[in-house]
Amino acid sequence: MSEDEFSGVRNRMVDAQIEVRGVADLRVLAAMRRVPRHRFVPPALWDQAYNDYPLPIGDDQTISQPYIVALMTEALELKDTDRVLEIGTGSGYQAAILAELAAEVYSIDRLASLAEQARKVLAALGYKNFQVRVGDGTLGWPEEAPFDAILVTAGSPQVPRPLVEQLALGGRLVVPVGDRFSQTLTRARKTGEGVKFDYLGGCRFVRLIGKYGWQGGGPEY
Ligand code: SAH
């Protein structure tokens, strides 16, 4: 497929999978139309990159379904001046969407191989407003806190406390919370009157493994 053909398929993805399911934020939809998702998956999967499901990216990890990426991004209510933290860099695709919509993106993965590959793709596509580091993202990135928005793209048994602490006043944290097979997309908002929660529906992510997530060990699924 040529880049033009990929672009056509990508626009159809946004129309048929994302807009119809109710994602309405025009900035989010435009970012989803721009970012070449195929570049974030292995070449053997390029022809599936715009399909309505997650794909394997190595190390037992997955790039999320496009609709889930759009839904979570919309839930963050990003402004172009926001500083954003992502836990679970994975392929780097979600980081690219965030980099389109925010001022600065900080992304952490516990697996060095994925972080390295993501960094390469993001740089090759010309993104400059991002940093990727390797470590336990459940601890956040204290040196760069507070953040206007924090997105966790792995499933956690609880809302990791350090992430709530690293939210700015008015900040939004979106995290899938549940057991290892299914989670509820949970949004925490830090307000003057404390932290307010709301719930955005069911989802299924690989596990968040770290001090304030799962303890690790055992099969991924
Ligand atoms: N956002 C990614 C998909 C993430 S898949 C994308 O757009 O492709 C979940 C990722 O979370 C995996 O890469 C996994 O290694 C990472 N992960 C799991 N636990 C983590 C932790 N405690 N800190 C940082 N990354 C973690």
CSV table of C-alpha atoms and ligand atoms in Angstrom, one decimal:
chain,number,residue,atom,x,y,z
A,1,MET,CA,0.0,0.0,0.0
A,2,SER,CA,1.2,3.5,-0.7
A,3,GLU,CA,1.1,6.3,2.0
A,4,ASP,CA,-2.0,7.7,0.1
A,5,GLU,CA,-3.7,4.3,0.3
A,6,PHE,CA,-2.8,4.0,4.0
A,7,SER,CA,-4.3,7.5,4.5
A,8,GLY,CA,-7.5,6.4,2.9
A,9,VAL,CA,-7.8,3.3,5.0
A,10,ARG,CA,-7.0,5.4,8.1
A,11,ASN,CA,-9.8,7.9,7.3
A,12,ARG,CA,-12.2,5.0,6.9
A,13,MET,CA,-11.1,3.6,10.3
A,14,VAL,CA,-11.9,6.9,12.0
A,15,ASP,CA,-15.3,7.1,10.3
A,16,ALA,CA,-16.4,3.5,10.8
A,17,GLN,CA,-14.9,2.6,14.1
A,18,ILE,CA,-14.4,5.8,16.1
A,19,GLU,CA,-16.9,8.5,15.1
A,20,VAL,CA,-19.8,6.1,14.9
A,21,ARG,CA,-19.1,4.9,18.5
A,22,GLY,CA,-19.5,8.5,19.8
A,23,VAL,CA,-16.0,10.0,20.0
A,24,ALA,CA,-16.7,13.6,19.1
A,25,ASP,CA,-13.7,15.7,20.0
A,26,LEU,CA,-12.6,17.1,16.7
A,27,ARG,CA,-8.9,17.5,17.8
A,28,VAL,CA,-8.8,13.8,18.8
A,29,LEU,CA,-10.4,12.7,15.5
A,30,ALA,CA,-8.0,14.8,13.5
A,31,ALA,CA,-5.0,13.4,15.3
A,32,MET,CA,-6.3,9.8,14.7
A,33,ARG,CA,-6.6,10.7,10.9
A,34,ARG,CA,-3.0,12.1,10.9
A,35,VAL,CA,-0.8,9.5,12.8
A,36,PRO,CA,0.4,6.7,10.6
A,37,ARG,CA,-0.6,3.8,12.9
A,38,HIS,CA,1.0,1.2,10.6
A,39,ARG,CA,4.4,2.5,11.4
A,40,PHE,CA,4.0,1.4,15.0
A,41,VAL,CA,3.4,-2.3,14.2
A,42,PRO,CA,5.7,-4.9,12.7
A,43,PRO,CA,5.8,-4.6,8.8
A,44,ALA,CA,4.1,-8.0,8.6
A,45,LEU,CA,1.0,-6.5,10.2
A,46,TRP,CA,0.9,-3.2,8.3
A,47,ASP,CA,-2.1,-4.4,6.3
A,48,GLN,CA,-4.0,-5.0,9.6
A,49,ALA,CA,-2.9,-1.8,11.3
A,50,TYR,CA,-6.3,0.0,10.7
A,51,ASN,CA,-8.5,-2.9,11.8
A,52,ASP,CA,-10.8,-2.9,14.7
A,53,TYR,CA,-8.7,-4.9,17.2
A,54,PRO,CA,-5.4,-4.8,19.1
A,55,LEU,CA,-2.3,-6.2,17.5
A,56,PRO,CA,0.8,-7.9,19.0
A,57,ILE,CA,4.0,-5.7,19.2
A,58,GLY,CA,6.4,-8.3,20.7
A,59,ASP,CA,7.3,-9.1,24.3
A,60,ASP,CA,3.7,-10.4,24.9
A,61,GLN,CA,2.4,-6.8,24.6
A,62,THR,CA,-0.2,-5.2,22.3
A,63,ILE,CA,-1.0,-1.9,20.6
A,64,SER,CA,-4.6,-1.1,21.7
A,65,GLN,CA,-7.7,-1.1,19.5
A,66,PRO,CA,-7.9,2.2,17.7
A,67,TYR,CA,-11.3,3.1,19.2
A,68,ILE,CA,-9.9,2.6,22.8
A,69,VAL,CA,-7.0,4.9,22.0
A,70,ALA,CA,-9.4,7.6,20.8
A,71,LEU,CA,-11.8,7.1,23.8
A,72,MET,CA,-9.0,7.3,26.3
A,73,THR,CA,-7.5,10.3,24.6
A,74,GLU,CA,-10.8,12.1,24.5
A,75,ALA,CA,-11.3,11.4,28.2
A,76,LEU,CA,-8.1,13.3,29.0
A,77,GLU,CA,-9.6,16.5,27.7
A,78,LEU,CA,-6.2,17.7,26.5
A,79,LYS,CA,-5.3,21.3,25.8
A,80,ASP,CA,-2.3,22.1,23.6
A,81,THR,CA,-0.5,23.6,26.5
A,82,ASP,CA,-0.8,20.4,28.7
A,83,ARG,CA,2.0,18.3,30.0
A,84,VAL,CA,1.1,14.6,29.8
A,85,LEU,CA,2.4,11.5,31.4
A,86,GLU,CA,1.8,8.1,29.8
A,87,ILE,CA,2.4,4.8,31.6
A,88,GLY,CA,3.0,1.9,29.1
A,89,THR,CA,4.7,3.3,26.0
A,90,GLY,CA,4.4,0.0,24.1
A,91,SER,CA,4.6,0.7,20.4
A,92,GLY,CA,4.6,4.5,20.9
A,93,TYR,CA,1.4,5.0,19.0
A,94,GLN,CA,-0.6,6.4,21.8
A,95,ALA,CA,2.3,8.6,22.7
A,96,ALA,CA,2.2,10.0,19.1
A,97,ILE,CA,-1.5,10.8,19.4
A,98,LEU,CA,-0.8,12.6,22.7
A,99,ALA,CA,2.2,14.5,21.2
A,100,GLU,CA,-0.2,15.8,18.5
A,101,LEU,CA,-2.5,17.2,21.1
A,102,ALA,CA,-0.4,18.3,24.1
A,103,ALA,CA,2.7,20.4,24.7
A,104,GLU,CA,5.0,17.7,26.2
A,105,VAL,CA,4.6,14.0,26.5
A,106,TYR,CA,6.5,11.9,29.0
A,107,SER,CA,6.1,8.1,28.5
A,108,ILE,CA,7.4,5.2,30.6
A,109,ASP,CA,7.7,1.5,29.8
A,110,ARG,CA,9.1,-1.2,32.0
A,111,LEU,CA,10.5,-3.0,28.9
A,112,ALA,CA,13.6,-1.5,27.4
A,113,SER,CA,13.2,-3.1,24.0
A,114,LEU,CA,9.7,-1.5,23.5
A,115,ALA,CA,10.8,1.9,24.8
A,116,GLU,CA,13.8,1.9,22.4
A,117,GLN,CA,11.7,0.9,19.4
A,118,ALA,CA,9.0,3.5,20.2
A,119,ARG,CA,11.6,6.2,20.6
A,120,LYS,CA,13.0,5.4,17.2
A,121,VAL,CA,9.6,5.5,15.4
A,122,LEU,CA,8.5,8.7,17.1
A,123,ALA,CA,11.8,10.4,16.2
A,124,ALA,CA,11.6,9.1,12.6
A,125,LEU,CA,8.1,10.6,12.3
A,126,GLY,CA,9.5,14.0,13.4
A,127,TYR,CA,8.0,14.2,16.9
A,128,LYS,CA,10.2,16.3,19.2
A,129,ASN,CA,7.9,17.0,22.2
A,130,PHE,CA,8.3,13.6,23.9
A,131,GLN,CA,10.6,11.7,26.2
A,132,VAL,CA,10.5,8.0,26.8
A,133,ARG,CA,12.1,6.3,29.8
A,134,VAL,CA,12.4,2.8,31.1
A,135,GLY,CA,11.1,2.0,34.6
A,136,ASP,CA,8.2,1.3,36.8
A,137,GLY,CA,5.5,3.7,35.7
A,138,THR,CA,3.3,3.1,38.7
A,139,LEU,CA,5.8,5.3,40.6
A,140,GLY,CA,5.1,8.1,38.0
A,141,TRP,CA,7.9,10.6,37.0
A,142,PRO,CA,8.3,12.7,40.1
A,143,GLU,CA,11.0,15.0,38.6
A,144,GLU,CA,8.6,16.2,35.9
A,145,ALA,CA,5.4,16.3,38.1
A,146,PRO,CA,2.8,17.7,38.3
A,147,PHE,CA,1.1,16.7,35.1
A,148,ASP,CA,-2.1,18.1,33.6
A,149,ALA,CA,-3.1,14.6,32.3
A,150,ILE,CA,-1.9,11.1,33.1
A,151,LEU,CA,-2.8,8.0,31.0
A,152,VAL,CA,-2.2,4.4,32.0
A,153,THR,CA,-2.4,2.0,29.1
A,154,ALA,CA,-2.2,-1.2,31.1
A,155,GLY,CA,-4.7,-2.8,33.5
A,156,SER,CA,-4.3,-2.2,37.2
A,157,PRO,CA,-5.9,-3.7,40.3
A,158,GLN,CA,-6.1,-0.2,41.8
A,159,VAL,CA,-5.5,3.4,41.0
A,160,PRO,CA,-1.8,3.9,41.6
A,161,ARG,CA,-1.5,6.4,44.4
A,162,PRO,CA,1.7,8.1,43.2
A,163,LEU,CA,-0.1,9.0,39.9
A,164,VAL,CA,-2.9,10.8,41.7
A,165,GLU,CA,-0.3,12.6,43.8
A,166,GLN,CA,1.5,13.8,40.6
A,167,LEU,CA,-1.7,15.3,39.0
A,168,ALA,CA,-1.9,19.1,38.9
A,169,LEU,CA,-5.0,20.8,40.3
A,170,GLY,CA,-7.6,20.3,37.6
A,171,GLY,CA,-5.6,17.4,36.2
A,172,ARG,CA,-7.2,14.2,34.8
A,173,LEU,CA,-5.9,10.6,35.2
A,174,VAL,CA,-7.4,7.8,33.1
A,175,VAL,CA,-6.6,4.2,34.1
A,176,PRO,CA,-8.1,0.8,33.4
A,177,VAL,CA,-8.9,-0.7,36.9
A,178,GLY,CA,-10.1,-4.3,37.5
A,179,ASP,CA,-8.9,-7.9,37.5
A,180,ARG,CA,-6.5,-9.3,34.9
A,181,PHE,CA,-9.2,-10.2,32.4
A,182,SER,CA,-11.4,-7.1,32.4
A,183,GLN,CA,-11.2,-3.6,33.7
A,184,THR,CA,-13.3,-0.4,33.9
A,185,LEU,CA,-11.9,2.7,32.4
A,186,THR,CA,-11.6,4.9,35.4
A,187,ARG,CA,-11.1,8.7,35.4
A,188,ALA,CA,-9.9,10.6,38.4
A,189,ARG,CA,-10.0,14.4,38.4
A,190,LYS,CA,-8.1,16.4,41.0
A,191,THR,CA,-10.3,19.4,42.1
A,192,GLY,CA,-10.2,21.9,44.9
A,193,GLU,CA,-12.7,19.7,46.8
A,194,GLY,CA,-10.6,16.5,46.4
A,195,VAL,CA,-10.4,13.7,43.8
A,196,LYS,CA,-13.6,13.0,41.8
A,197,PHE,CA,-14.0,9.7,40.0
A,198,ASP,CA,-16.1,8.7,37.0
A,199,TYR,CA,-16.3,5.5,34.9
A,200,LEU,CA,-16.2,5.3,31.2
A,201,GLY,CA,-16.9,1.6,30.4
A,202,GLY,CA,-15.3,-1.8,30.1
A,203,CYS,CA,-12.0,-2.6,28.5
A,204,ARG,CA,-9.3,-5.2,28.4
A,205,PHE,CA,-5.6,-4.4,28.7
A,206,VAL,CA,-2.4,-6.3,29.4
A,207,ARG,CA,-1.3,-6.1,33.1
A,208,LEU,CA,0.4,-3.1,34.7
A,209,ILE,CA,3.2,-4.7,36.5
A,210,GLY,CA,4.9,-2.7,39.2
A,211,LYS,CA,4.9,-1.6,42.8
A,212,TYR,CA,1.3,0.0,42.7
A,213,GLY,CA,0.0,-2.5,40.0
A,214,TRP,CA,0.3,-6.3,39.7
A,215,GLN,CA,3.2,-8.0,41.3
A,216,GLY,CA,4.3,-9.8,38.1
A,217,GLY,CA,4.9,-13.5,37.3
A,218,GLY,CA,2.5,-15.8,35.6
A,219,PRO,CA,1.2,-15.8,32.0
A,220,GLU,CA,0.1,-12.5,30.5
A,221,TYR,CA,-3.4,-13.8,29.6
B,1,SAH,N1,0.2,2.6,24.8
B,1,SAH,C1,0.7,1.4,24.0
B,1,SAH,C2,0.2,0.1,24.4
B,1,SAH,C3,0.5,-0.3,25.7
B,1,SAH,S1,0.6,-2.1,26.1
B,1,SAH,C4,0.7,1.7,22.5
B,1,SAH,O1,0.2,2.7,22.1
B,1,SAH,O2,1.2,0.8,21.8
B,1,SAH,C5,1.0,-1.9,27.8
B,1,SAH,C6,2.4,-1.5,28.0
B,1,SAH,O3,2.5,-1.3,29.4
B,1,SAH,C7,3.4,-2.6,27.7
B,1,SAH,O4,4.4,-2.1,26.8
B,1,SAH,C8,4.1,-3.0,29.0
B,1,SAH,O5,5.5,-3.3,29.0
B,1,SAH,C9,3.8,-1.7,29.8
B,1,SAH,N2,3.9,-1.8,31.3
B,1,SAH,C10,3.3,-2.7,32.1
B,1,SAH,N3,3.5,-2.4,33.4
B,1,SAH,C11,4.2,-1.2,33.4
B,1,SAH,C12,4.8,-0.4,34.4
B,1,SAH,N4,4.6,-0.7,35.7
B,1,SAH,N5,5.4,0.7,34.0
B,1,SAH,C13,5.6,1.0,32.7
B,1,SAH,N6,5.1,0.3,31.7
B,1,SAH,C14,4.5,-0.8,32.0
